XYZ file of C-alpha atoms in Angstrom:
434
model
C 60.345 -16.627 4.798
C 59.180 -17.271 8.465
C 57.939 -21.210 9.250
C 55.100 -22.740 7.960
C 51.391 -21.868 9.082
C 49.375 -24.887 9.717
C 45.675 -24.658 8.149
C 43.146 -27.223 9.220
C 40.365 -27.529 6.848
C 36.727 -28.935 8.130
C 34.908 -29.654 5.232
C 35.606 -31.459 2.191
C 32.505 -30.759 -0.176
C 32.332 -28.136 -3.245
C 33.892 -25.374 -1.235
C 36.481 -27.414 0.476
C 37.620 -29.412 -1.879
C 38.539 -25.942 -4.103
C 40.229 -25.067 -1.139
C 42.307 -27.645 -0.559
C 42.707 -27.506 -4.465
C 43.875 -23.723 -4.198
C 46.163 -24.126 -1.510
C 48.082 -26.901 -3.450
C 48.224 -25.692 -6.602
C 48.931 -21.721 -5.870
C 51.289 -23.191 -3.120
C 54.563 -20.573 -4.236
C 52.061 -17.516 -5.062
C 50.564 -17.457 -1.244
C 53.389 -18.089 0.058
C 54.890 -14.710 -1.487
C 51.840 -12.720 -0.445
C 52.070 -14.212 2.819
C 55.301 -14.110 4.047
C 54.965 -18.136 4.641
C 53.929 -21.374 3.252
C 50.626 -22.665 3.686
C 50.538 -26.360 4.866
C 47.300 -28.187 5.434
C 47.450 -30.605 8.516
C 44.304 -32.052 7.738
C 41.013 -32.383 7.129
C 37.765 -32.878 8.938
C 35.224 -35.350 7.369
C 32.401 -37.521 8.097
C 33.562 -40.483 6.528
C 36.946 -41.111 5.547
C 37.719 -42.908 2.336
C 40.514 -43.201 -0.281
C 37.978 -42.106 -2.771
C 37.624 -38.055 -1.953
C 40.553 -37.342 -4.320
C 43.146 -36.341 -1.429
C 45.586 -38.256 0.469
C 43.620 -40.561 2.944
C 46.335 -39.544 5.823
C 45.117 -36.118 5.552
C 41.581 -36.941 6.722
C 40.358 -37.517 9.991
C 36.351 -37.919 11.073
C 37.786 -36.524 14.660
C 37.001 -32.854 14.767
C 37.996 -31.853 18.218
C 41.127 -33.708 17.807
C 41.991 -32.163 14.288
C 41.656 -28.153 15.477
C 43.315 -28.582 18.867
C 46.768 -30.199 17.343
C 50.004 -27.829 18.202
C 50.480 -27.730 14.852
C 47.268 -26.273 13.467
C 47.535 -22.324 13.094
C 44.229 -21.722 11.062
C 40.876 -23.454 10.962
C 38.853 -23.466 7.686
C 35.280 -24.387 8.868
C 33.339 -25.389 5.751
C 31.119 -27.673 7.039
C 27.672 -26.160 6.780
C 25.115 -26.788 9.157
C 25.225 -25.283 12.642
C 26.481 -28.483 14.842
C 28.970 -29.510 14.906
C 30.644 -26.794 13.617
C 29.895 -24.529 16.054
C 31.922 -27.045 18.413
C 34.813 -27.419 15.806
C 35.254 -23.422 15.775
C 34.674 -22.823 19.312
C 37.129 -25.542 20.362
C 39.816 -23.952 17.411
C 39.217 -20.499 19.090
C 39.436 -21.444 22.728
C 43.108 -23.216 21.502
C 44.133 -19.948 20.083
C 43.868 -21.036 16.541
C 42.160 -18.219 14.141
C 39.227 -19.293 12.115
C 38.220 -18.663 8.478
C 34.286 -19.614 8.005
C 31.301 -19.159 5.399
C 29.535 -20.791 7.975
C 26.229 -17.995 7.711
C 23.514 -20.117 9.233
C 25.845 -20.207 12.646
C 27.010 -16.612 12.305
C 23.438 -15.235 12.324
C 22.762 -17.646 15.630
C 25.716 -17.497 17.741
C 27.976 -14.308 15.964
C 28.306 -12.484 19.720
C 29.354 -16.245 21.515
C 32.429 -16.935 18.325
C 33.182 -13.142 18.510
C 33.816 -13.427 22.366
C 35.973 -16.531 22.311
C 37.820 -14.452 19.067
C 38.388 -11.504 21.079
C 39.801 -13.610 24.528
C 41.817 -15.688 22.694
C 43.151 -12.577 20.829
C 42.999 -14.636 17.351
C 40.976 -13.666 14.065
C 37.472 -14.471 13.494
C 36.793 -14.022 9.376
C 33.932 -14.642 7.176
C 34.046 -12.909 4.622
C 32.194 -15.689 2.101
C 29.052 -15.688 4.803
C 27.335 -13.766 2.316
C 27.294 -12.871 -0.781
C 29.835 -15.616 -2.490
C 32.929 -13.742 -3.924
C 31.863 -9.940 -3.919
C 33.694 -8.844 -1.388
C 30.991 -7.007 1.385
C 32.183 -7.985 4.549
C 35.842 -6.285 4.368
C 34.538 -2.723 3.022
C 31.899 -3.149 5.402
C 34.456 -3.435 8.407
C 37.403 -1.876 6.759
C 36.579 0.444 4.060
C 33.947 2.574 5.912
C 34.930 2.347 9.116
C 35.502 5.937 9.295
C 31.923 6.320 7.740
C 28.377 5.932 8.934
C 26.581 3.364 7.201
C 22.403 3.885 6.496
C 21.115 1.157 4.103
C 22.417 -2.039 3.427
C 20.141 -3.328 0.548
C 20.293 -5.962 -2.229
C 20.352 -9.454 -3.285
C 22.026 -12.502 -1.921
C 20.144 -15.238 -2.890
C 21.472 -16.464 -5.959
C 18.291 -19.454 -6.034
C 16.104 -17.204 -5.426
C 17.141 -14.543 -8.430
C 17.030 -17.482 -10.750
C 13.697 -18.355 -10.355
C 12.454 -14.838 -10.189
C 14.265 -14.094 -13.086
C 13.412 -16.822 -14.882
C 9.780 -16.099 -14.334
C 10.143 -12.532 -15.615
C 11.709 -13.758 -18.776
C 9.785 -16.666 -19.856
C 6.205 -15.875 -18.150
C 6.580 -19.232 -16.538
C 4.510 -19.550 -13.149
C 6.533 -19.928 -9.729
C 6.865 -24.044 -9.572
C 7.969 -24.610 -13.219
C 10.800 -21.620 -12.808
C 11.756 -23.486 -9.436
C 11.995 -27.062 -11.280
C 13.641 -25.434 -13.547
C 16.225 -24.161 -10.963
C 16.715 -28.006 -9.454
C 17.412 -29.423 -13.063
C 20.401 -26.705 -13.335
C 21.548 -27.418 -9.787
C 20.393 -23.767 -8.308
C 18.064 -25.416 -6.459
C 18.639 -28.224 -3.398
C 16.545 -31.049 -3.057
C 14.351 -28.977 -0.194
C 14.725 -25.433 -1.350
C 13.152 -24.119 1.712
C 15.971 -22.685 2.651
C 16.598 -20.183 -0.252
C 12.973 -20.072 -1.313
C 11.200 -19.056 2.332
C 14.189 -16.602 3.095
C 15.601 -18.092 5.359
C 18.843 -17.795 3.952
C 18.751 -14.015 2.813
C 17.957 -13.390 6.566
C 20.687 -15.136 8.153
C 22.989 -12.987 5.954
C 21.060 -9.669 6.570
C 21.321 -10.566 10.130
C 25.404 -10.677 9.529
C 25.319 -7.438 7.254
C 23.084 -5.557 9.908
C 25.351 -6.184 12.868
C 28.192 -5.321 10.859
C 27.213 -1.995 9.185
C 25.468 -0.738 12.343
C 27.466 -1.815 14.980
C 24.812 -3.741 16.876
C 23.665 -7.269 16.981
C 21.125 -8.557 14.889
C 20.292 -12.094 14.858
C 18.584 -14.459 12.258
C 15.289 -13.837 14.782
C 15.703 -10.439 14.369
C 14.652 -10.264 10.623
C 11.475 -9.787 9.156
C 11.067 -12.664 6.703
C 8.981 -13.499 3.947
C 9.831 -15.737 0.845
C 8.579 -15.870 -2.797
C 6.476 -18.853 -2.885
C 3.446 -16.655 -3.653
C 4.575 -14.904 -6.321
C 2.840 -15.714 -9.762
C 3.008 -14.508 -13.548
C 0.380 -11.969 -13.045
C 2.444 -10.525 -10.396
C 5.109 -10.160 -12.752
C 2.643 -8.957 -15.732
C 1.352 -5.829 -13.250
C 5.202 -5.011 -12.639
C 5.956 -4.602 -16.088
C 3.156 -2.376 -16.802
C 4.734 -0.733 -13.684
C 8.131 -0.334 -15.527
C 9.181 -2.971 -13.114
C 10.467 -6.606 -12.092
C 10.367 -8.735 -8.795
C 13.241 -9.550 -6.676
C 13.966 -10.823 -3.281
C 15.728 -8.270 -1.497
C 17.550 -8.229 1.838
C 17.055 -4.709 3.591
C 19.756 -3.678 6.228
C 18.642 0.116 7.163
C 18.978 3.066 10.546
C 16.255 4.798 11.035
C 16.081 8.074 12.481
C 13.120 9.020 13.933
C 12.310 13.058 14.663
C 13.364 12.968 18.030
C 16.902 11.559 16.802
C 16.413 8.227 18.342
C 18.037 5.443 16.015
C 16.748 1.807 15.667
C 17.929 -0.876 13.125
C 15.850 -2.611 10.996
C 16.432 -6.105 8.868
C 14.314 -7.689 6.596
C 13.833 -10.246 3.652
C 10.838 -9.931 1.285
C 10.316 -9.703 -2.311
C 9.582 -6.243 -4.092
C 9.278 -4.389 -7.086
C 11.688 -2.498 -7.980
C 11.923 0.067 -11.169
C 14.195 -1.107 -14.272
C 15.672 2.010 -13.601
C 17.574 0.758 -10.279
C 20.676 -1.056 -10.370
C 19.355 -3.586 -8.720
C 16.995 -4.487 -11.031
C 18.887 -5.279 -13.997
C 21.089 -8.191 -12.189
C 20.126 -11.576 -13.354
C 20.232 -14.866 -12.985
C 22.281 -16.771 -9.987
C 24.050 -13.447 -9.378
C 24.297 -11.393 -6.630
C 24.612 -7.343 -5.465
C 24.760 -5.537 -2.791
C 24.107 -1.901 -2.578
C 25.564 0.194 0.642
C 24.575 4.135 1.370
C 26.797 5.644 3.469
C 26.882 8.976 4.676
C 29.939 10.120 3.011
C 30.504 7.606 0.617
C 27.495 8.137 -1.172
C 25.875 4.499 -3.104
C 28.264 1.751 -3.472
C 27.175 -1.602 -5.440
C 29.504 -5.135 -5.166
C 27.994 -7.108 -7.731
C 28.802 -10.718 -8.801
C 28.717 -14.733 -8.453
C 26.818 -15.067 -4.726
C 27.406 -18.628 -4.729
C 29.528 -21.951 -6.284
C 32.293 -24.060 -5.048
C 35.379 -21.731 -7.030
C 33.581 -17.948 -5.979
C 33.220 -18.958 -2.734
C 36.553 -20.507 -2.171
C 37.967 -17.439 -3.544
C 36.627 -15.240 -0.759
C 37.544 -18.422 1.815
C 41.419 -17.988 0.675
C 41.137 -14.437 0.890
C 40.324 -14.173 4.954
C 42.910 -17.232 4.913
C 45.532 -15.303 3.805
C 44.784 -11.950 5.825
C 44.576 -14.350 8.839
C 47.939 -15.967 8.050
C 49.067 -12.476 7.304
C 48.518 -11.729 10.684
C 50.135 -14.757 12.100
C 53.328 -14.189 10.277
C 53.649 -10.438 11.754
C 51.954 -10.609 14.826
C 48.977 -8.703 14.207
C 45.150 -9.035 14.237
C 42.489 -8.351 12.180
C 39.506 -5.953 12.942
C 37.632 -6.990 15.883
C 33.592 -7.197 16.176
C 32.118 -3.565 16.738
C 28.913 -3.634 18.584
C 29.019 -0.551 20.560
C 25.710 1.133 20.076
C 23.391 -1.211 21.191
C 20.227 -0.072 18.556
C 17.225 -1.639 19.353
C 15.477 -3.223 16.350
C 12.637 -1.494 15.145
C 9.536 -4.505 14.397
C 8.294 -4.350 10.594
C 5.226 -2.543 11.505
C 6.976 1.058 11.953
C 8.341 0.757 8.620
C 7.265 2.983 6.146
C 7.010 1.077 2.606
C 5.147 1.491 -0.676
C 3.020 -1.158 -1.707
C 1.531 -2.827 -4.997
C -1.726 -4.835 -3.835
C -4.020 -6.962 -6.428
C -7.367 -8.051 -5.365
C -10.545 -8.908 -7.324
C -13.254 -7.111 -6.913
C -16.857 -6.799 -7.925
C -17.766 -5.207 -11.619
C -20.427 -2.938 -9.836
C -20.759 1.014 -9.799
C -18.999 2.460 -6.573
C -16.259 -0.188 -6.361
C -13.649 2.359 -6.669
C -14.708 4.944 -4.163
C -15.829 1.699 -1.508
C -11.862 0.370 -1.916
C -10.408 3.858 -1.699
C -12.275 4.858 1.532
C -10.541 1.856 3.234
C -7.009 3.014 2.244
C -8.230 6.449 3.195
C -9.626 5.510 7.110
C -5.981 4.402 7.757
C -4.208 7.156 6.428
C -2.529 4.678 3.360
C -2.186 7.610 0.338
C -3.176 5.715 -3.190
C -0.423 6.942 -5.622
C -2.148 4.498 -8.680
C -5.130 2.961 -9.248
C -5.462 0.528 -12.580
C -7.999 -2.177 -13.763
C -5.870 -4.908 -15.881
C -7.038 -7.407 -18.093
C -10.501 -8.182 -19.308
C -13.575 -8.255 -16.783
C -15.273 -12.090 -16.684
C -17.854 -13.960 -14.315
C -15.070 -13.675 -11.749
C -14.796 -9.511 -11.808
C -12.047 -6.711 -12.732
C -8.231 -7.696 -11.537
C -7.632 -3.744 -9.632
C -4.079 -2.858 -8.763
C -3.591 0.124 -6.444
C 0.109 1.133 -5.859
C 0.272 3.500 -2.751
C 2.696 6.433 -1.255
C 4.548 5.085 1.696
C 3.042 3.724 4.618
C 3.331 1.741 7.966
C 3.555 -2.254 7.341
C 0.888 -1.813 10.111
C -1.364 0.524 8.646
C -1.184 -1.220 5.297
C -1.738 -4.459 7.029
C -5.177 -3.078 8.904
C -6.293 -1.659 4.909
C -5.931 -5.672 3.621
C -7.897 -6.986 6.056
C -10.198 -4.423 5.825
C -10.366 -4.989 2.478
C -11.089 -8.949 2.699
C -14.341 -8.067 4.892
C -16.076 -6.156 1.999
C -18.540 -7.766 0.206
C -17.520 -5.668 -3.847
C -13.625 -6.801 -3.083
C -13.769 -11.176 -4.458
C -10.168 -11.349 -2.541
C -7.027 -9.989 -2.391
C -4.543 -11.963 -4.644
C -0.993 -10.196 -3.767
C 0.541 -7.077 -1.457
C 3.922 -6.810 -2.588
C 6.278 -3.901 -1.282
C 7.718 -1.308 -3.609
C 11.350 -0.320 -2.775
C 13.781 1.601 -4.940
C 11.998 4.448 -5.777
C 12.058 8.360 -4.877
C 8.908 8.710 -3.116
């Protein structure tokens, strides 16, 4: 049994505190995988009390002190927002210390400036609960198919999100009572804006896209959109579509006929068919589903968020990090050799589900049509829905793929006429064959 590996832990909330619980209580177990015992030096907080439930001699509010001790091995950033933890794991890295994170709002921003400071200190950079809670995505990602080349990294890692969306399937409820809803069963923070707007699905597509295609994406790089227009009529249309709503993250390389590759990320909500896997996961959970050339489809499904799933994925990159420690090795480095340019949402080619109101006149139908026509958008469906009133005929059209671009032009174009009362809702359609 080699000497004791010092583990700094910055963080003492939900995740931290199982952490710090783990390490204590499975003290004998990780040390047998390991090779050595786990000791924690101490922990970073931003107010030190005798009230956190751990020894008061183990916390310290100094950060930069705490991860550049000689006896520190491994720092456990848990912290959360950006700053200071950038700082804490920049200062841990440039002292040679490796670094365990779930940090996924700072990965997204600054993943090349951590990796670089990883890679000239020659210590391990992990993050393997960035995304996606305790399904394990990262590793297979960098590990499992590295012999492989990776072309869609779809799915759903929003575990806020899926509640509300499922909730609203379920019950029929409209979007704000599903989201109170989520608050009063602690899915939802305070200010949701976060999960609700995206934001947070695109900070981990941005980590998922740089890993799986070798290039770096930032946060800025995704195509966002969240689900705070999505209503119960949205979801009635999708089950007469043999379909529900989710907000997926899309990781994908395109090829276009001259062989030139781009990458392309984005975050919006879509229909997809009951038939896909995707479709049938519920609830706070999450999946992700990775095509690979070789491989075939993969799906990692499971609990995407919570203090216990995510401090199981934390412990696992702490004890492949320690791992390392104990016989001198390291741990894949960042891969961002090919240098794909990111291709901007209006190249890609989508299906769409658009609602409007329109006129209950003679000729509506062929006026509507000619405006998907003029911009090459092929109609695949066309169906009136519900009962026609003082206010006109609800008409869904569901098209073939087309350009975001294109299909962008038809909407407006569709706004301007005087038989279409407004357009209510363009969703995308993913999942399908066509």
């Amino acid at each position: 049994m080699s000497d004791a590996i010092g583990v700094a832990i910055l963080g003492l909330g939900n995740v931290g505190s199982e952490v710090a619980r783990i390490i204590e209580s499975s003290a004998s177990d990780l040390a047998a995988r390991i090779g050595a015992p786990l000791e924690i030096r101490g922990i970073g907080v931003r107010r030190v009390a005798d009230d956190r439930g751990i020894p008061v001699e183990l916390l310290t509010d100094d950060i930069d002190a705490l991860v550049a001790r000689e006896d520190v091995d491994i720092v456990v950033e848990l912290m959360g927002p950006v700053e200071p933890a950038r700082r804490g794991i920049l200062g841990a890295l440039n002292a040679g210390k490796s670094v365990v994170t779930a940090n996924k709002a700072l990965l997204a921003q600054s993943a090349g400036e951590l990796a670089e400071a990883a890679e000239k200190a020659r210590v391990d950079l992990y993050f393997e609960a960035a995304v996606a809670g305790a399904i394990p995505v990262i590793r297979p990602l960098t590990q499992s198919l590295a012999g492989d080349s990776v072309i869609r990294v779809s799915g759903i890692v929003n575990g806020t999100t899926n509640y509300i969306l499922s909730a609203m399937d379920n019950t029929g409820a409209g979007y704000d009572t599903a989201l109170a809803e989520a608050g009063e069963l602690g899915y939802a923070e305070a200010d949701p804006t976060a999960d609700v707007e995206g934001y947070d699905a695109a900070a981990k597509a941005a980590i998922l896209a740089s890993i799986a295609f070798h290039t770096r994406v930032s946060a800025d790089d995704v195509y966002r959109e969240g689900i705070t227009k999505i209503s119960a009529d949205d979801f009635d249309s999708a089950r007469a579509l043999q379909c529900t709503i989710k907000l997926l993250s899309i990781c994908e390389r395109l090829t276009d006929n001259e062989g030139h590759q781009r990458v392309s990320a984005r975050v919006y909500p879509a229909l997809v068919p009951l038939t896909h896997p995707l479709a049938s996961v519920s609830g706070a959970f999450n999946a992700v589903f990775v095509e690979a050339e070789a491989a075939g489809e993969l799906m990692f499904y499971g609990q995407g968020a919570g203090g216990a799933p995510t401090a199981s994925a934390v412990l696992g990159d702490l004890v492949m990090a320690a791992r390392n420690r104990v016989q001198g090795g390291r741990g894949p480095r960042a891969s961002r050799y090919a240098k794909l340019p990111i291709a901007p949402i209006g190249l890609i080619p989508t299906r769409y589900y658009v609602r409007m109101r329109v006129a209950d006149k003679p000729g509506v139908l062929a006026t509507v049509a000619a405006e998907f026509s003029k911009r090459e958008v092929s109609i695949a469906t066309v169906r009136q829905e519900g009962e026609v009133d003082e206010t006109g005929a609800r008409l869904v059209v569901v098209t073939h793929k087309a350009t975001d671009a294109a299909l962008s032009e038809t909407v407006a174009a569709l706004a301007d006429l005087d038989v279409v009362l407004g357009v209510a809702s363009v969703i995308r359609l993913e999942g399908t064959q066509e």
